[in-house]
Coordinates of C-alpha atoms and ligand atoms in Angstrom, one line a residue:
X1 CA -19.5 11.9 -9.1
X2 CA -15.7 12.3 -8.7
X3 CA -13.8 9.1 -8.3
X4 CA -10.4 8.5 -6.7
X5 CA -8.0 5.6 -6.9
X6 CA -5.4 4.8 -4.2
X7 CA -2.4 2.5 -4.9
X8 CA -1.5 1.0 -1.6
X9 CA 0.7 -1.5 0.2
X10 CA -0.3 -2.9 3.7
X11 CA -0.2 -1.3 7.1
X12 CA 1.0 2.3 6.3
X13 CA -1.2 2.6 3.2
X14 CA -4.2 1.1 5.0
X15 CA -4.2 4.0 7.4
X16 CA -4.5 6.5 4.6
X17 CA -7.2 4.3 2.9
X18 CA -9.2 4.4 6.1
X19 CA -9.0 8.2 6.2
X20 CA -10.2 8.4 2.6
X21 CA -13.0 5.9 3.3
X22 CA -14.2 8.2 6.1
X23 CA -14.3 11.2 3.9
X24 CA -15.6 9.9 0.6
X25 CA -18.7 8.1 -0.4
X26 CA -17.6 4.4 -0.8
X27 CA -18.6 4.4 -4.4
X28 CA -16.1 7.2 -5.1
X29 CA -13.0 5.2 -3.9
X30 CA -11.1 2.3 -5.4
X31 CA -8.1 0.9 -3.5
X32 CA -5.6 -1.1 -5.5
X33 CA -3.5 -3.4 -3.4
X34 CA 0.0 -4.7 -3.9
X35 CA 0.0 -8.5 -4.3
X36 CA 3.8 -8.8 -4.8
X37 CA 3.8 -10.0 -1.1
X38 CA 1.3 -12.8 -1.8
X39 CA 2.5 -16.4 -1.3
X40 CA 1.4 -20.0 -0.8
X41 CA 1.9 -21.1 2.8
X42 CA 0.7 -24.4 4.3
X43 CA -1.2 -24.9 1.0
X44 CA -3.1 -21.6 1.5
X45 CA -3.3 -18.6 -0.7
X46 CA -2.2 -15.6 1.4
X47 CA -2.6 -12.0 0.3
X48 CA -1.3 -10.0 3.2
X49 CA -1.7 -6.4 1.8
X50 CA -5.2 -7.1 0.5
X51 CA -6.2 -8.5 3.9
X52 CA -4.6 -5.7 5.8
X53 CA -6.6 -3.2 3.7
X54 CA -9.8 -5.3 4.0
X55 CA -9.5 -5.7 7.8
X56 CA -8.7 -2.0 8.3
X57 CA -11.6 -0.8 6.1
X58 CA -13.9 -3.3 7.9
X59 CA -12.8 -2.0 11.3
X60 CA -11.6 -5.5 12.4
X61 CA -7.8 -5.1 12.1
X62 CA -5.5 -5.7 15.0
X63 CA -4.6 -2.2 16.1
X64 CA -1.3 -3.2 17.6
X65 CA 0.3 -4.9 14.6
X66 CA -1.7 -3.2 11.9
X67 CA -2.2 -6.6 10.2
X68 CA -4.3 -9.6 11.0
X69 CA -7.6 -9.5 13.0
X70 CA -8.2 -8.0 16.4
X71 CA -9.5 -10.3 19.2
X72 CA -7.5 -13.0 17.5
X73 CA -6.6 -16.4 19.1
X74 CA -3.6 -18.6 18.0
X75 CA -4.7 -22.1 18.8
X76 CA -4.0 -23.4 15.3
X77 CA -0.6 -21.8 15.2
X78 CA 0.3 -23.2 18.6
X79 CA -0.8 -26.7 17.6
X80 CA 1.1 -26.4 14.3
X81 CA 4.2 -25.5 16.2
X82 CA 3.8 -28.5 18.5
X83 CA 3.5 -30.8 15.5
X84 CA 6.7 -29.4 14.0
X85 CA 4.9 -27.4 11.3
X86 CA 6.0 -24.0 10.0
X87 CA 4.9 -21.4 12.6
X88 CA 7.1 -18.4 11.6
X89 CA 4.3 -16.7 9.7
X90 CA 1.6 -15.9 12.3
X91 CA -1.8 -17.0 11.0
X92 CA -4.4 -16.4 13.7
X93 CA -7.5 -18.6 14.0
X94 CA -9.9 -16.0 12.7
X95 CA -7.6 -14.9 9.9
X96 CA -7.3 -18.5 8.8
X97 CA -10.9 -18.5 7.8
X98 CA -10.1 -15.8 5.2
X99 CA -7.2 -17.8 3.7
X100 CA -9.3 -21.0 3.7
X101 CA -12.1 -19.4 1.7
X102 CA -9.8 -17.5 -0.6
X103 CA -8.0 -20.8 -1.4
X104 CA -11.2 -22.7 -2.0
X105 CA -12.7 -20.0 -4.2
X106 CA -9.5 -19.6 -6.3
X107 CA -9.3 -23.4 -6.7
X108 CA -12.9 -23.3 -8.0
X109 CA -11.8 -20.9 -10.7
X110 CA -12.7 -17.5 -9.3
X111 CA -10.3 -14.6 -9.9
X112 CA -8.5 -12.9 -7.0
X113 CA -10.6 -9.8 -7.9
X114 CA -13.8 -11.7 -7.5
X115 CA -12.7 -13.4 -4.3
X116 CA -11.7 -10.1 -2.8
X117 CA -15.1 -8.6 -3.7
X118 CA -16.9 -11.5 -2.0
X119 CA -14.8 -11.3 1.1
X120 CA -15.2 -7.5 1.3
X121 CA -19.0 -7.9 0.9
X122 CA -19.1 -10.4 3.7
X123 CA -17.1 -8.1 6.0
X124 CA -19.2 -5.1 5.1
X125 CA -16.5 -3.2 3.2
X126 CA -18.2 -0.9 0.8
X127 CA -15.1 0.6 -0.8
X128 CA -14.0 -1.1 -4.0
X129 CA -10.8 -3.0 -3.0
X130 CA -9.0 -4.9 -5.7
X131 CA -5.7 -6.6 -6.3
X132 CA -3.3 -4.9 -8.8
X133 CA -3.6 -8.0 -11.0
X134 CA -5.3 -11.4 -11.1
X135 CA -2.0 -12.9 -12.3
X136 CA 0.7 -14.0 -10.0
X137 CA 3.4 -11.4 -9.4
X138 CA 6.1 -12.1 -6.8
X139 CA 8.6 -9.7 -5.3
X140 CA 12.0 -11.4 -5.2
X141 CA 15.0 -9.9 -3.4
X142 CA 18.7 -10.5 -4.0
X143 CA 20.3 -10.3 -0.6
X144 CA 23.5 -11.2 1.2
X145 CA 21.6 -14.3 2.4
X146 CA 20.8 -15.3 -1.1
X147 CA 17.8 -14.8 -3.3
X148 CA 14.7 -14.6 -1.2
X149 CA 10.9 -14.5 -1.6
X150 CA 9.3 -11.5 0.0
X151 CA 7.8 -13.1 3.2
X152 CA 11.0 -15.2 3.7
X153 CA 12.9 -11.9 3.7
X154 CA 10.4 -9.7 5.5
X155 CA 8.8 -11.9 8.2
X156 CA 11.0 -15.0 8.6
X157 CA 14.3 -13.1 8.5
X158 CA 12.8 -9.8 9.9
X159 CA 14.1 -7.8 6.9
X160 CA 17.6 -8.3 8.3
X161 CA 19.5 -9.4 5.1
X162 CA 21.1 -6.7 3.1
X163 CA 19.3 -6.1 -0.2
X164 CA 21.2 -5.5 -3.4
X165 CA 18.4 -5.8 -6.0
X166 CA 14.6 -6.3 -6.2
X167 CA 12.6 -7.8 -9.0
X168 CA 8.9 -8.5 -9.6
X169 CA 8.6 -11.9 -11.2
X170 CA 5.7 -12.2 -13.6
X171 CA 5.0 -8.5 -13.8
X172 CA 6.0 -7.9 -17.4
X173 CA 3.6 -10.5 -18.6
X174 CA 0.7 -9.7 -16.3
X175 CA -2.4 -7.7 -17.3
X176 CA -3.7 -5.4 -14.6
X177 CA -7.0 -6.4 -13.0
X178 CA -9.6 -6.0 -15.7
X179 CA -11.8 -3.4 -13.9
X180 CA -8.7 -1.2 -13.3
X181 CA -8.1 -0.4 -17.0
X182 CA -11.5 1.2 -17.4
X183 CA -11.3 3.0 -14.1
X184 CA -8.1 4.7 -15.1
X185 CA -9.7 6.2 -18.2
X186 CA -12.9 7.2 -16.4
X187 CA -13.5 10.9 -17.2
X188 CA -14.8 11.3 -13.6
X189 CA -11.4 10.1 -12.1
X190 CA -10.3 13.2 -10.1
X191 CA -7.0 11.9 -8.7
X192 CA -4.8 8.9 -8.2
X193 CA -3.1 8.8 -4.9
X194 CA 0.0 6.7 -4.1
X195 CA -0.1 5.8 -0.4
X196 CA 2.8 6.4 2.0
X197 CA 3.8 2.8 1.4
X198 CA 7.3 1.5 0.7
X199 CA 8.0 2.5 -3.0
X200 CA 10.3 -0.4 -3.7
X201 CA 8.4 -3.2 -1.9
X202 CA 4.7 -2.1 -2.2
X203 CA 4.3 0.4 -5.1
X204 CA 6.9 -0.7 -7.6
X205 CA 5.4 -4.2 -8.0
X206 CA 2.3 -2.3 -9.5
X207 CA 4.4 0.0 -11.6
X208 CA 6.2 -3.1 -13.0
X209 CA 3.0 -4.1 -14.8
X210 CA 3.6 -2.3 -18.1
X211 CA 0.0 -1.7 -19.0
X212 CA -0.7 -0.3 -15.5
X213 CA 2.3 2.1 -15.6
X214 CA 1.2 3.2 -19.1
X215 CA -2.3 3.9 -17.9
X216 CA -1.0 5.9 -15.0
X217 CA 1.2 7.9 -17.4
X218 CA -1.6 8.7 -19.8
X219 CA -4.4 9.4 -17.3
X220 CA -5.7 12.9 -17.3
X221 CA -6.1 12.8 -13.5
X222 CA -3.2 14.1 -11.3
X223 CA -1.1 11.4 -9.7
X224 CA -0.2 12.4 -6.2
X225 CA 2.1 10.5 -3.8
X226 CA 2.4 10.9 -0.1
X227 CA 5.9 10.6 1.3
X228 CA 6.6 7.5 3.4
X229 CA 9.8 9.1 4.6
X230 CA 9.4 11.7 7.4
X231 CA 12.5 13.4 8.8
X232 CA 14.9 10.9 7.4
X233 CA 13.0 8.0 8.9
X234 CA 10.4 5.6 7.4
X235 CA 6.9 5.8 8.7
X236 CA 6.7 2.0 8.8
X237 CA 8.8 -1.0 8.2
X238 CA 12.3 -1.3 6.6
X239 CA 12.0 1.5 4.0
X240 CA 14.9 3.6 5.4
X241 CA 17.1 0.5 5.8
X242 CA 16.4 -0.6 2.3
X243 CA 17.0 2.8 0.8
X244 CA 20.4 3.0 2.5
X245 CA 21.3 -0.5 1.2
X246 CA 20.3 0.6 -2.3
X247 CA 22.7 3.6 -1.9
X248 CA 19.9 6.2 -1.7
X249 CA 19.7 9.2 0.6
X250 CA 16.8 8.6 3.1
X251 CA 14.8 11.7 2.3
X252 CA 11.3 12.5 1.2
X253 CA 12.8 14.0 -2.0
X254 CA 14.5 10.7 -2.9
X255 CA 11.1 9.0 -3.0
X256 CA 9.6 11.8 -5.2
X257 CA 12.6 11.5 -7.6
X258 CA 12.2 7.7 -7.6
X259 CA 8.6 8.1 -9.0
X260 CA 9.9 10.7 -11.4
X261 CA 7.6 12.0 -14.1
X262 CA 4.9 9.7 -13.1
X263 CA 4.0 12.2 -10.4
X264 CA 2.1 15.4 -10.7
X265 CA 2.0 16.2 -7.0
X266 CA 3.7 15.2 -3.8
X267 CA 2.7 15.6 -0.2
X268 CA 5.5 15.7 2.3
X269 CA 5.7 16.3 6.1
X270 CA 6.3 19.8 7.7
X271 CA 9.5 18.4 9.0
X272 CA 10.7 18.0 5.4
X273 CA 9.3 21.3 4.3
X274 CA 12.9 22.5 3.3
X275 CA 12.8 19.9 0.5
X276 CA 9.7 21.5 -1.1
X277 CA 11.4 24.2 -3.2
X278 CA 13.7 21.8 -5.0
X279 CA 10.8 19.6 -5.9
X280 CA 8.7 22.5 -7.1
X281 CA 11.7 23.6 -9.2
X282 CA 11.7 20.1 -10.7
X283 CA 8.1 20.7 -11.9
X284 CA 6.1 19.0 -9.1
X285 CA 3.1 20.6 -7.3
X286 CA 4.2 20.1 -3.7
X287 CA 2.0 20.2 -0.5
X288 CA 3.3 20.3 3.0
X289 CA 1.1 18.7 5.7
X290 CA 1.2 16.6 8.9
X291 CA 1.6 13.2 7.4
X292 CA 2.2 11.0 10.5
X293 CA -1.1 9.1 11.0
X294 CA -1.1 8.0 14.7
X295 CA -4.8 8.5 15.3
X296 CA -8.0 8.1 13.3
X297 CA -8.2 11.9 13.3
X298 CA -4.8 12.2 11.7
X299 CA -5.9 9.8 9.0
X300 CA -9.1 11.7 8.2
X301 CA -7.2 15.1 8.3
X302 CA -4.5 13.8 5.9
X303 CA -7.2 12.4 3.6
X304 CA -9.1 15.7 3.6
X305 CA -5.9 17.6 2.9
X306 CA -5.0 15.3 0.0
X307 CA -8.4 15.6 -1.5
X308 CA -8.2 19.4 -1.2
X309 CA -4.8 19.5 -2.8
X310 CA -6.0 17.3 -5.7
X311 CA -8.9 19.7 -6.2
X312 CA -7.3 23.1 -5.6
X313 CA -3.7 22.4 -6.5
X314 CA -4.5 21.1 -10.0
X315 CA -8.1 21.6 -11.1
X316 CA -7.9 25.3 -11.9
X317 CA -4.4 26.0 -13.0
X318 CA -3.1 22.6 -14.2
X319 CA 0.1 21.6 -12.3
X320 CA 0.5 24.2 -9.6
X321 CA 3.9 25.6 -9.0
X322 CA 3.0 26.7 -5.5
X323 CA 3.6 24.8 -2.4
X324 CA 0.2 24.1 -0.7
X325 CA 0.7 24.3 3.0
X326 CA -1.5 22.9 5.8
X327 CA -1.2 24.4 9.3
X328 CA 1.5 22.7 11.2
X329 CA 0.1 21.2 14.4
X330 CA 3.6 21.3 15.9
X331 CA 3.8 25.0 15.0
X332 CA 7.1 24.7 13.3
X333 CA 5.9 25.8 9.8
Ligands
LIG401 N1 3.9 -9.6 9.5 C1 4.9 -10.0 10.4 O1 5.8 -9.2 10.6 N2 4.9 -11.2 11.0 C2 3.9 -12.1 10.8 O2 3.9 -13.2 11.4 C3 2.8 -11.8 9.9 C4 1.8 -12.6 9.6 C5 0.7 -12.1 8.8 C6 -0.4 -12.9 8.6 C7 -1.4 -12.5 7.8 C8 -1.3 -11.3 7.2 O3 -2.4 -10.8 6.4 C9 -0.2 -10.5 7.3 C10 0.8 -10.9 8.1 N3 2.0 -10.1 8.3 C11 2.9 -10.5 9.2 C12 2.1 -8.8 7.6 C13 2.7 -9.2 6.2 O4 3.9 -9.8 6.2 C14 2.8 -8.0 5.2 O5 3.3 -8.5 4.0 C15 3.8 -6.9 5.6 O6 3.3 -6.2 6.6 C16 4.2 -6.0 4.4 O7 3.0 -5.4 3.9

């Protein structure tokens, strides 16, 4: 049975994860979540990207925000605000149950991997979802408003401060989640996908774990990223703003070059098709597809396309030098 691994952040990555989960047998798919966004808040252990993926795969995510649970109520948050507590991070009543249980189980000595497995089982998520590490890794940003923890920057300050540098505290000492190491050397591993998540905020925290990056470099399976930049804009969140602040051109090619020789393949949108040749010349197998995932149908189609690219773009001829092109629904080519 062919196996696939997806490295993913929250909302944008979860859309692609859902597409893959609809196309593959759950036993074929492992989703590795960024935990650089995790933090302690009100005494609770919060893992936003894990929860976004879990709720999305369980079909209970809030479709408007892309995070949190649908049919949510906010009584606790309102009461917290009335009492002068911290209400800037919106924890809904149903969502709180997840954080309460996670905090309780972690305090009892369970690993984050084990806690996630339990929560997924209870929500009926059959896909194997796991954190990038059981150790604490925290994304820290140097900004014009000072040094900020991720959620302080992202939610409390709405990603407004100008970012000059990003680091991943604890990453160099952290081992990857135990099950991940054996997965990446599994001979049945057919591809590793990097979701269209923010490279600096969602994927780099994983790549900052030396053993994880080394395993990705040495795996026989192709590593294929999907561009989070479409037509000079980010699919989700502050990716474009951050790239500009870091002095980088906001293009799909910039993201591919950022991942560098870690990548074997790259999927970019039709609108950025003119960037394909330069990337092929740089040694990448490049595929051009409709990457904007507004509907469930879009998610499934992109997942099917990515799986086809992984199979046909690599299996027979090693790294393909040809652009692999899906029909353009907009007709632009
Ligand atoms: N994102 C927000 O922009 N505002 C919030 O109040 C917020 C609360 C929240 C609660 C639980 C949860 O699992 C996620 C939540 N997120 C919120 C999303 C979160 O900040 C993610 O880290 C980002 O979307 C980046 O992946």
